[in-house]
Coordinates of N, CA and C in Angstrom, one line a residue:
M140 N 13.8 2.5 -19.6 CA 13.2 2.3 -18.3 C 14.1 2.9 -17.2
A141 N 15.4 2.9 -17.4 CA 16.4 3.4 -16.4 C 16.1 4.8 -16.0
E142 N 15.7 5.6 -17.0 CA 15.4 7.0 -16.8 C 14.2 7.2 -15.9
R143 N 13.3 6.3 -15.9 CA 12.1 6.5 -15.2 C 12.3 6.4 -13.7
A144 N 13.2 5.6 -13.2 CA 13.3 5.3 -11.8 C 14.6 5.6 -11.1
P145 N 15.4 6.6 -11.5 CA 16.7 6.7 -10.9 C 16.6 7.1 -9.5
V146 N 15.6 7.8 -9.0 CA 15.5 8.2 -7.6 C 15.3 7.0 -6.7
L147 N 14.9 5.9 -7.2 CA 14.7 4.7 -6.4 C 16.0 4.0 -6.0
R148 N 17.1 4.5 -6.5 CA 18.4 4.0 -6.1 C 18.9 4.7 -4.9
T149 N 18.3 5.7 -4.4 CA 18.8 6.4 -3.2 C 18.1 5.8 -2.0
G150 N 18.5 6.2 -0.8 CA 18.0 5.7 0.5 C 16.5 5.7 0.6
P151 N 15.8 6.9 0.5 CA 14.4 6.9 0.7 C 13.6 6.1 -0.4
G152 N 14.1 6.1 -1.6 CA 13.5 5.3 -2.6 C 13.6 3.8 -2.4
R153 N 14.8 3.4 -2.0 CA 15.0 2.0 -1.6 C 14.2 1.6 -0.5
L154 N 14.0 2.4 0.5 CA 13.2 2.1 1.7 C 11.7 1.9 1.3
L155 N 11.3 2.8 0.4 CA 9.9 2.8 -0.1 C 9.7 1.5 -0.9
T156 N 10.6 1.2 -1.7 CA 10.5 0.0 -2.5 C 10.5 -1.3 -1.6
F157 N 11.4 -1.3 -0.6 CA 11.4 -2.4 0.3 C 10.1 -2.6 1.0
F158 N 9.5 -1.6 1.6 CA 8.3 -1.7 2.4 C 7.1 -2.1 1.5
Y159 N 7.0 -1.6 0.3 CA 6.0 -2.0 -0.6 C 6.1 -3.4 -1.1
G160 N 7.3 -3.9 -1.3 CA 7.6 -5.3 -1.6 C 7.2 -6.2 -0.4
L161 N 7.6 -5.8 0.8 CA 7.2 -6.5 2.0 C 5.7 -6.6 2.2
L162 N 5.0 -5.5 2.0 CA 3.6 -5.5 2.2 C 2.9 -6.3 1.1
A163 N 3.4 -6.3 -0.1 CA 2.9 -7.0 -1.3 C 2.9 -8.5 -0.9
V164 N 4.1 -9.0 -0.4 CA 4.2 -10.4 -0.1 C 3.3 -10.8 1.1
A165 N 3.4 -10.0 2.1 CA 2.6 -10.3 3.4 C 1.1 -10.2 3.1
A166 N 0.7 -9.2 2.4 CA -0.8 -9.1 2.2 C -1.3 -10.2 1.3
T167 N -0.5 -10.5 0.3 CA -0.9 -11.6 -0.7 C -0.9 -12.9 0.1
G168 N 0.1 -13.2 0.9 CA 0.1 -14.5 1.6 C -1.1 -14.6 2.6
R169 N -1.4 -13.5 3.3 CA -2.4 -13.5 4.3 C -3.8 -13.6 3.6
S170 N -4.0 -12.9 2.5 CA -5.3 -13.0 1.8 C -5.5 -14.3 1.2
V171 N -4.5 -14.9 0.6 CA -4.7 -16.3 0.0 C -5.0 -17.3 1.1
F172 N -4.4 -17.2 2.3 CA -4.7 -18.1 3.4 C -6.1 -17.9 3.9
Q173 N -6.5 -16.6 4.0 CA -7.8 -16.3 4.5 C -8.9 -16.8 3.6
L174 N -8.7 -16.5 2.3 CA -9.7 -17.0 1.3 C -9.8 -18.5 1.2
A175 N -8.7 -19.1 1.3 CA -8.6 -20.6 1.2 C -9.2 -21.3 2.4
T176 N -9.0 -20.7 3.6 CA -9.4 -21.5 4.8 C -10.5 -20.9 5.6
M177 N -10.9 -19.6 5.4 CA -11.9 -19.0 6.3 C -12.9 -18.1 5.5
F178 N -13.0 -18.3 4.3 CA -13.8 -17.3 3.5 C -15.2 -17.2 4.0
S179 N -15.9 -18.3 4.4 CA -17.3 -18.2 4.8 C -17.4 -17.4 6.1
R180 N -16.4 -17.3 6.9 CA -16.4 -16.7 8.2 C -16.6 -15.2 8.0
A181 N -15.9 -14.5 7.1 CA -16.0 -13.1 6.9 C -15.7 -12.7 5.4
P182 N -16.6 -13.1 4.5 CA -16.2 -12.9 3.1 C -15.9 -11.4 2.7
T183 N -16.6 -10.5 3.3 CA -16.3 -9.1 2.9 C -14.9 -8.7 3.4
A184 N -14.6 -9.0 4.6 CA -13.2 -8.7 5.1 C -12.1 -9.3 4.3
Y185 N -12.3 -10.6 4.0 CA -11.3 -11.3 3.3 C -11.1 -10.9 1.8
L186 N -12.2 -10.5 1.2 CA -12.2 -9.9 -0.2 C -11.5 -8.5 -0.1
L187 N -11.8 -7.8 0.9 CA -11.1 -6.5 1.0 C -9.6 -6.7 1.3
S188 N -9.2 -7.7 2.0 CA -7.8 -8.1 2.2 C -7.2 -8.4 0.9
T189 N -7.9 -9.1 0.0 CA -7.4 -9.5 -1.3 C -7.2 -8.2 -2.1
L190 N -8.1 -7.3 -2.0 CA -8.0 -6.0 -2.8 C -6.8 -5.3 -2.3
A191 N -6.5 -5.3 -1.0 CA -5.3 -4.7 -0.4 C -4.1 -5.3 -1.0
A192 N -4.0 -6.6 -1.1 CA -2.9 -7.3 -1.7 C -2.7 -6.9 -3.1
V193 N -3.7 -6.8 -3.9 CA -3.6 -6.4 -5.3 C -3.0 -5.0 -5.4
I194 N -3.5 -4.1 -4.6 CA -3.1 -2.7 -4.6 C -1.6 -2.7 -4.2
Y195 N -1.2 -3.4 -3.2 CA 0.3 -3.4 -2.9 C 1.1 -4.0 -4.0
V196 N 0.7 -5.0 -4.7 CA 1.4 -5.6 -5.8 C 1.5 -4.5 -6.9
V197 N 0.4 -3.9 -7.2 CA 0.4 -2.9 -8.3 C 1.3 -1.7 -7.9
A198 N 1.2 -1.2 -6.7 CA 2.1 -0.1 -6.2 C 3.6 -0.5 -6.3
F199 N 3.9 -1.7 -5.8 CA 5.3 -2.2 -5.8 C 5.8 -2.2 -7.3
A200 N 5.0 -2.8 -8.1 CA 5.4 -2.9 -9.6 C 5.6 -1.5 -10.2
A201 N 4.7 -0.6 -9.9 CA 4.7 0.7 -10.4 C 6.0 1.5 -9.9
I202 N 6.3 1.3 -8.7 CA 7.4 2.0 -8.1 C 8.7 1.5 -8.7
I203 N 8.8 0.2 -8.8 CA 10.1 -0.4 -9.3 C 10.3 -0.1 -10.8
T204 N 9.2 0.1 -11.5 CA 9.3 0.3 -12.9 C 9.3 1.8 -13.3
G205 N 9.1 2.6 -12.2 CA 9.1 4.1 -12.5 C 7.8 4.6 -13.1
R206 N 6.7 3.9 -13.0 CA 5.5 4.4 -13.5 C 4.8 5.2 -12.4
R207 N 5.2 6.5 -12.4 CA 4.8 7.4 -11.3 C 3.3 7.6 -11.2
G208 N 2.6 7.7 -12.3 CA 1.2 7.9 -12.3 C 0.4 6.7 -11.7
V209 N 0.8 5.5 -12.1 CA 0.2 4.3 -11.6 C 0.6 4.2 -10.1
A210 N 1.8 4.5 -9.7 CA 2.2 4.5 -8.3 C 1.3 5.4 -7.5
I211 N 1.1 6.6 -8.0 CA 0.3 7.6 -7.2 C -1.1 7.2 -7.1
A212 N -1.7 6.6 -8.2 CA -3.0 6.1 -8.1 C -3.1 4.9 -7.1
A213 N -2.2 4.0 -7.1 CA -2.2 2.9 -6.2 C -2.1 3.3 -4.8
C214 N -1.2 4.3 -4.5 CA -1.0 4.8 -3.2 C -2.2 5.6 -2.7
T215 N -2.8 6.3 -3.6 CA -4.1 7.0 -3.2 C -5.2 6.0 -2.9
A216 N -5.3 4.9 -3.7 CA -6.3 3.9 -3.4 C -6.0 3.2 -2.1
E217 N -4.8 3.0 -1.9 CA -4.4 2.4 -0.6 C -4.8 3.2 0.6
L218 N -4.5 4.5 0.5 CA -4.8 5.4 1.6 C -6.3 5.4 1.8
I219 N -7.1 5.5 0.8 CA -8.6 5.5 0.9 C -9.0 4.2 1.5
G220 N -8.4 3.1 1.0 CA -8.8 1.8 1.6 C -8.5 1.6 3.1
V221 N -7.3 2.1 3.5 CA -7.0 2.0 4.9 C -7.9 2.8 5.7
V222 N -8.3 4.0 5.3 CA -9.2 4.8 6.1 C -10.6 4.2 6.1
V223 N -11.1 3.8 5.0 CA -12.5 3.2 4.9 C -12.5 1.9 5.7
V224 N -11.6 0.9 5.4 CA -11.6 -0.4 6.0 C -11.3 -0.2 7.5
G225 N -10.3 0.6 7.8 CA -10.0 0.8 9.2 C -11.2 1.3 10.0
T226 N -11.9 2.3 9.5 CA -13.1 2.8 10.1 C -14.2 1.7 10.2
L227 N -14.5 1.0 9.1 CA -15.5 0.0 9.1 C -15.2 -1.1 10.1
S228 N -13.9 -1.5 10.2 CA -13.5 -2.5 11.2 C -13.7 -2.1 12.6
L229 N -13.7 -0.8 12.9 CA -14.0 -0.4 14.3 C -15.5 -0.2 14.5
L230 N -16.3 0.1 13.5 CA -17.7 0.4 13.6 C -18.5 -0.9 13.5
V231 N -18.1 -1.8 12.6 CA -18.9 -3.0 12.3 C -18.0 -4.2 12.6
R232 N -17.7 -4.4 13.9 CA -16.7 -5.4 14.3 C -17.1 -6.8 13.9
H233 N -18.4 -7.1 13.8 CA -18.8 -8.5 13.4 C -18.5 -8.8 12.0
D234 N -18.2 -7.9 11.1 CA -17.8 -8.1 9.8 C -16.3 -8.3 9.6
F235 N -15.6 -8.0 10.7 CA -14.1 -8.2 10.7 C -13.7 -9.0 11.9
P236 N -14.1 -10.3 12.0 CA -13.8 -11.1 13.2 C -12.3 -11.4 13.3
D237 N -11.5 -11.3 12.2 CA -10.1 -11.5 12.2 C -9.4 -10.3 11.6
S238 N -8.2 -10.1 12.0 CA -7.4 -9.0 11.4 C -7.2 -9.2 9.9
T239 N -7.3 -8.1 9.2 CA -6.9 -8.0 7.8 C -5.8 -7.0 7.7
V240 N -5.3 -6.8 6.5 CA -4.2 -5.8 6.3 C -4.6 -4.4 6.8
W241 N -5.8 -4.0 6.4 CA -6.2 -2.6 6.6 C -7.1 -2.5 7.9
S242 N -7.6 -3.6 8.5 CA -8.4 -3.5 9.6 C -7.7 -2.8 10.8
D243 N -8.4 -2.0 11.5 CA -7.9 -1.2 12.7 C -6.7 -0.4 12.2
Y244 N -6.8 0.1 10.9 CA -5.8 1.0 10.3 C -4.5 0.4 10.2
G245 N -4.5 -0.9 10.0 CA -3.2 -1.6 9.8 C -2.4 -1.9 11.1
S246 N -3.1 -1.9 12.2 CA -2.4 -2.1 13.5 C -1.7 -3.5 13.5
G247 N -2.2 -4.5 12.8 CA -1.6 -5.8 12.8 C -0.2 -5.8 12.1
Y248 N 0.0 -4.7 11.4 CA 1.3 -4.5 10.7 C 2.0 -3.3 11.3
G249 N 1.8 -3.0 12.5 CA 2.5 -1.9 13.2 C 2.0 -0.5 12.7
G250 N 0.9 -0.4 12.1 CA 0.4 0.9 11.5 C 1.0 1.2 10.2
L251 N 1.9 0.4 9.7 CA 2.6 0.7 8.4 C 1.6 1.0 7.3
P252 N 0.5 0.2 7.1 CA -0.4 0.5 6.1 C -1.1 1.8 6.1
A253 N -1.2 2.4 7.3 CA -1.7 3.8 7.4 C -0.7 4.9 7.1
V254 N 0.5 4.6 7.4 CA 1.6 5.7 7.2 C 2.2 5.6 5.9
L255 N 2.4 4.4 5.4 CA 3.2 4.2 4.1 C 2.6 5.0 2.9
P256 N 1.3 4.9 2.7 CA 0.8 5.7 1.5 C 1.0 7.2 1.6
I257 N 1.0 7.7 2.8 CA 1.2 9.1 3.0 C 2.7 9.5 2.7
L258 N 3.6 8.7 3.2 CA 5.0 8.9 3.0 C 5.3 8.7 1.5
A259 N 4.7 7.7 0.9 CA 4.9 7.4 -0.5 C 4.5 8.5 -1.4
L260 N 3.3 9.1 -1.1 CA 2.7 10.2 -1.9 C 3.6 11.4 -1.8
I261 N 4.1 11.7 -0.6 CA 5.0 12.8 -0.4 C 6.3 12.6 -1.1
Y262 N 6.8 11.4 -1.0 CA 8.1 11.1 -1.7 C 7.9 11.2 -3.2
L263 N 6.9 10.6 -3.8 CA 6.6 10.6 -5.2 C 6.5 12.0 -5.7
R264 N 5.8 12.9 -4.9 CA 5.6 14.3 -5.3 C 7.0 15.0 -5.3
R265 N 7.7 14.8 -4.2 CA 9.0 15.5 -4.1 C 10.1 15.0 -5.1
S266 N 10.0 13.8 -5.5 CA 11.0 13.3 -6.4 C 10.5 13.3 -7.9
S267 N 9.4 14.0 -8.2 CA 8.9 14.1 -9.5 C 10.0 14.7 -10.5
P268 N 10.0 14.3 -11.7 CA 11.0 14.8 -12.7 C 10.9 16.3 -12.8
E269 N 9.6 16.9 -12.8 CA 9.5 18.3 -12.9 C 10.1 19.1 -11.7
R270 N 9.8 18.5 -10.5 CA 10.4 19.2 -9.3 C 11.9 19.0 -9.3
T271 N 12.4 17.9 -9.6 CA 13.8 17.6 -9.7 C 14.5 18.6 -10.6
A272 N 13.9 18.8 -11.8 CA 14.5 19.7 -12.8 C 14.5 21.1 -12.3
R273 N 13.5 21.5 -11.6 CA 13.4 22.9 -11.0 C 14.5 23.1 -10.0
V274 N 14.7 22.1 -9.2 CA 15.7 22.2 -8.1 C 17.1 22.3 -8.7
R275 N 17.4 21.5 -9.8 CA 18.7 21.5 -10.4 C 19.0 22.8 -11.1
S276 N 18.0 23.5 -11.6 CA 18.2 24.7 -12.4 C 18.5 25.9 -11.6

């Protein structure tokens, strides 16, 4: 497993890991609270918030274990989710009475949910074993 994730020991990889861990914890906490206390108020929004939490946990686990394919899939799903939910939260305000992780494109989290998957996908592509091997030769 050590061979899978050596790039995560460097600055950009550590930063990526930190932010995915942070969002995994924050999104999970928020979604659990929303589901437990306010589910009937906006079930669609809170279920989407739970989906976001699951995706962040999967992305974090994939990144720290070096499962590049799973990480790319999770980051891609995250990007699609942020765009779709962000757009829906602006167009159908009554379905999103409270903020969720991806509503308003993640503005409640400083826009990090909108930027992080893009940065992660770029980083994962640039740090791929094939690319790293070409650069070294």
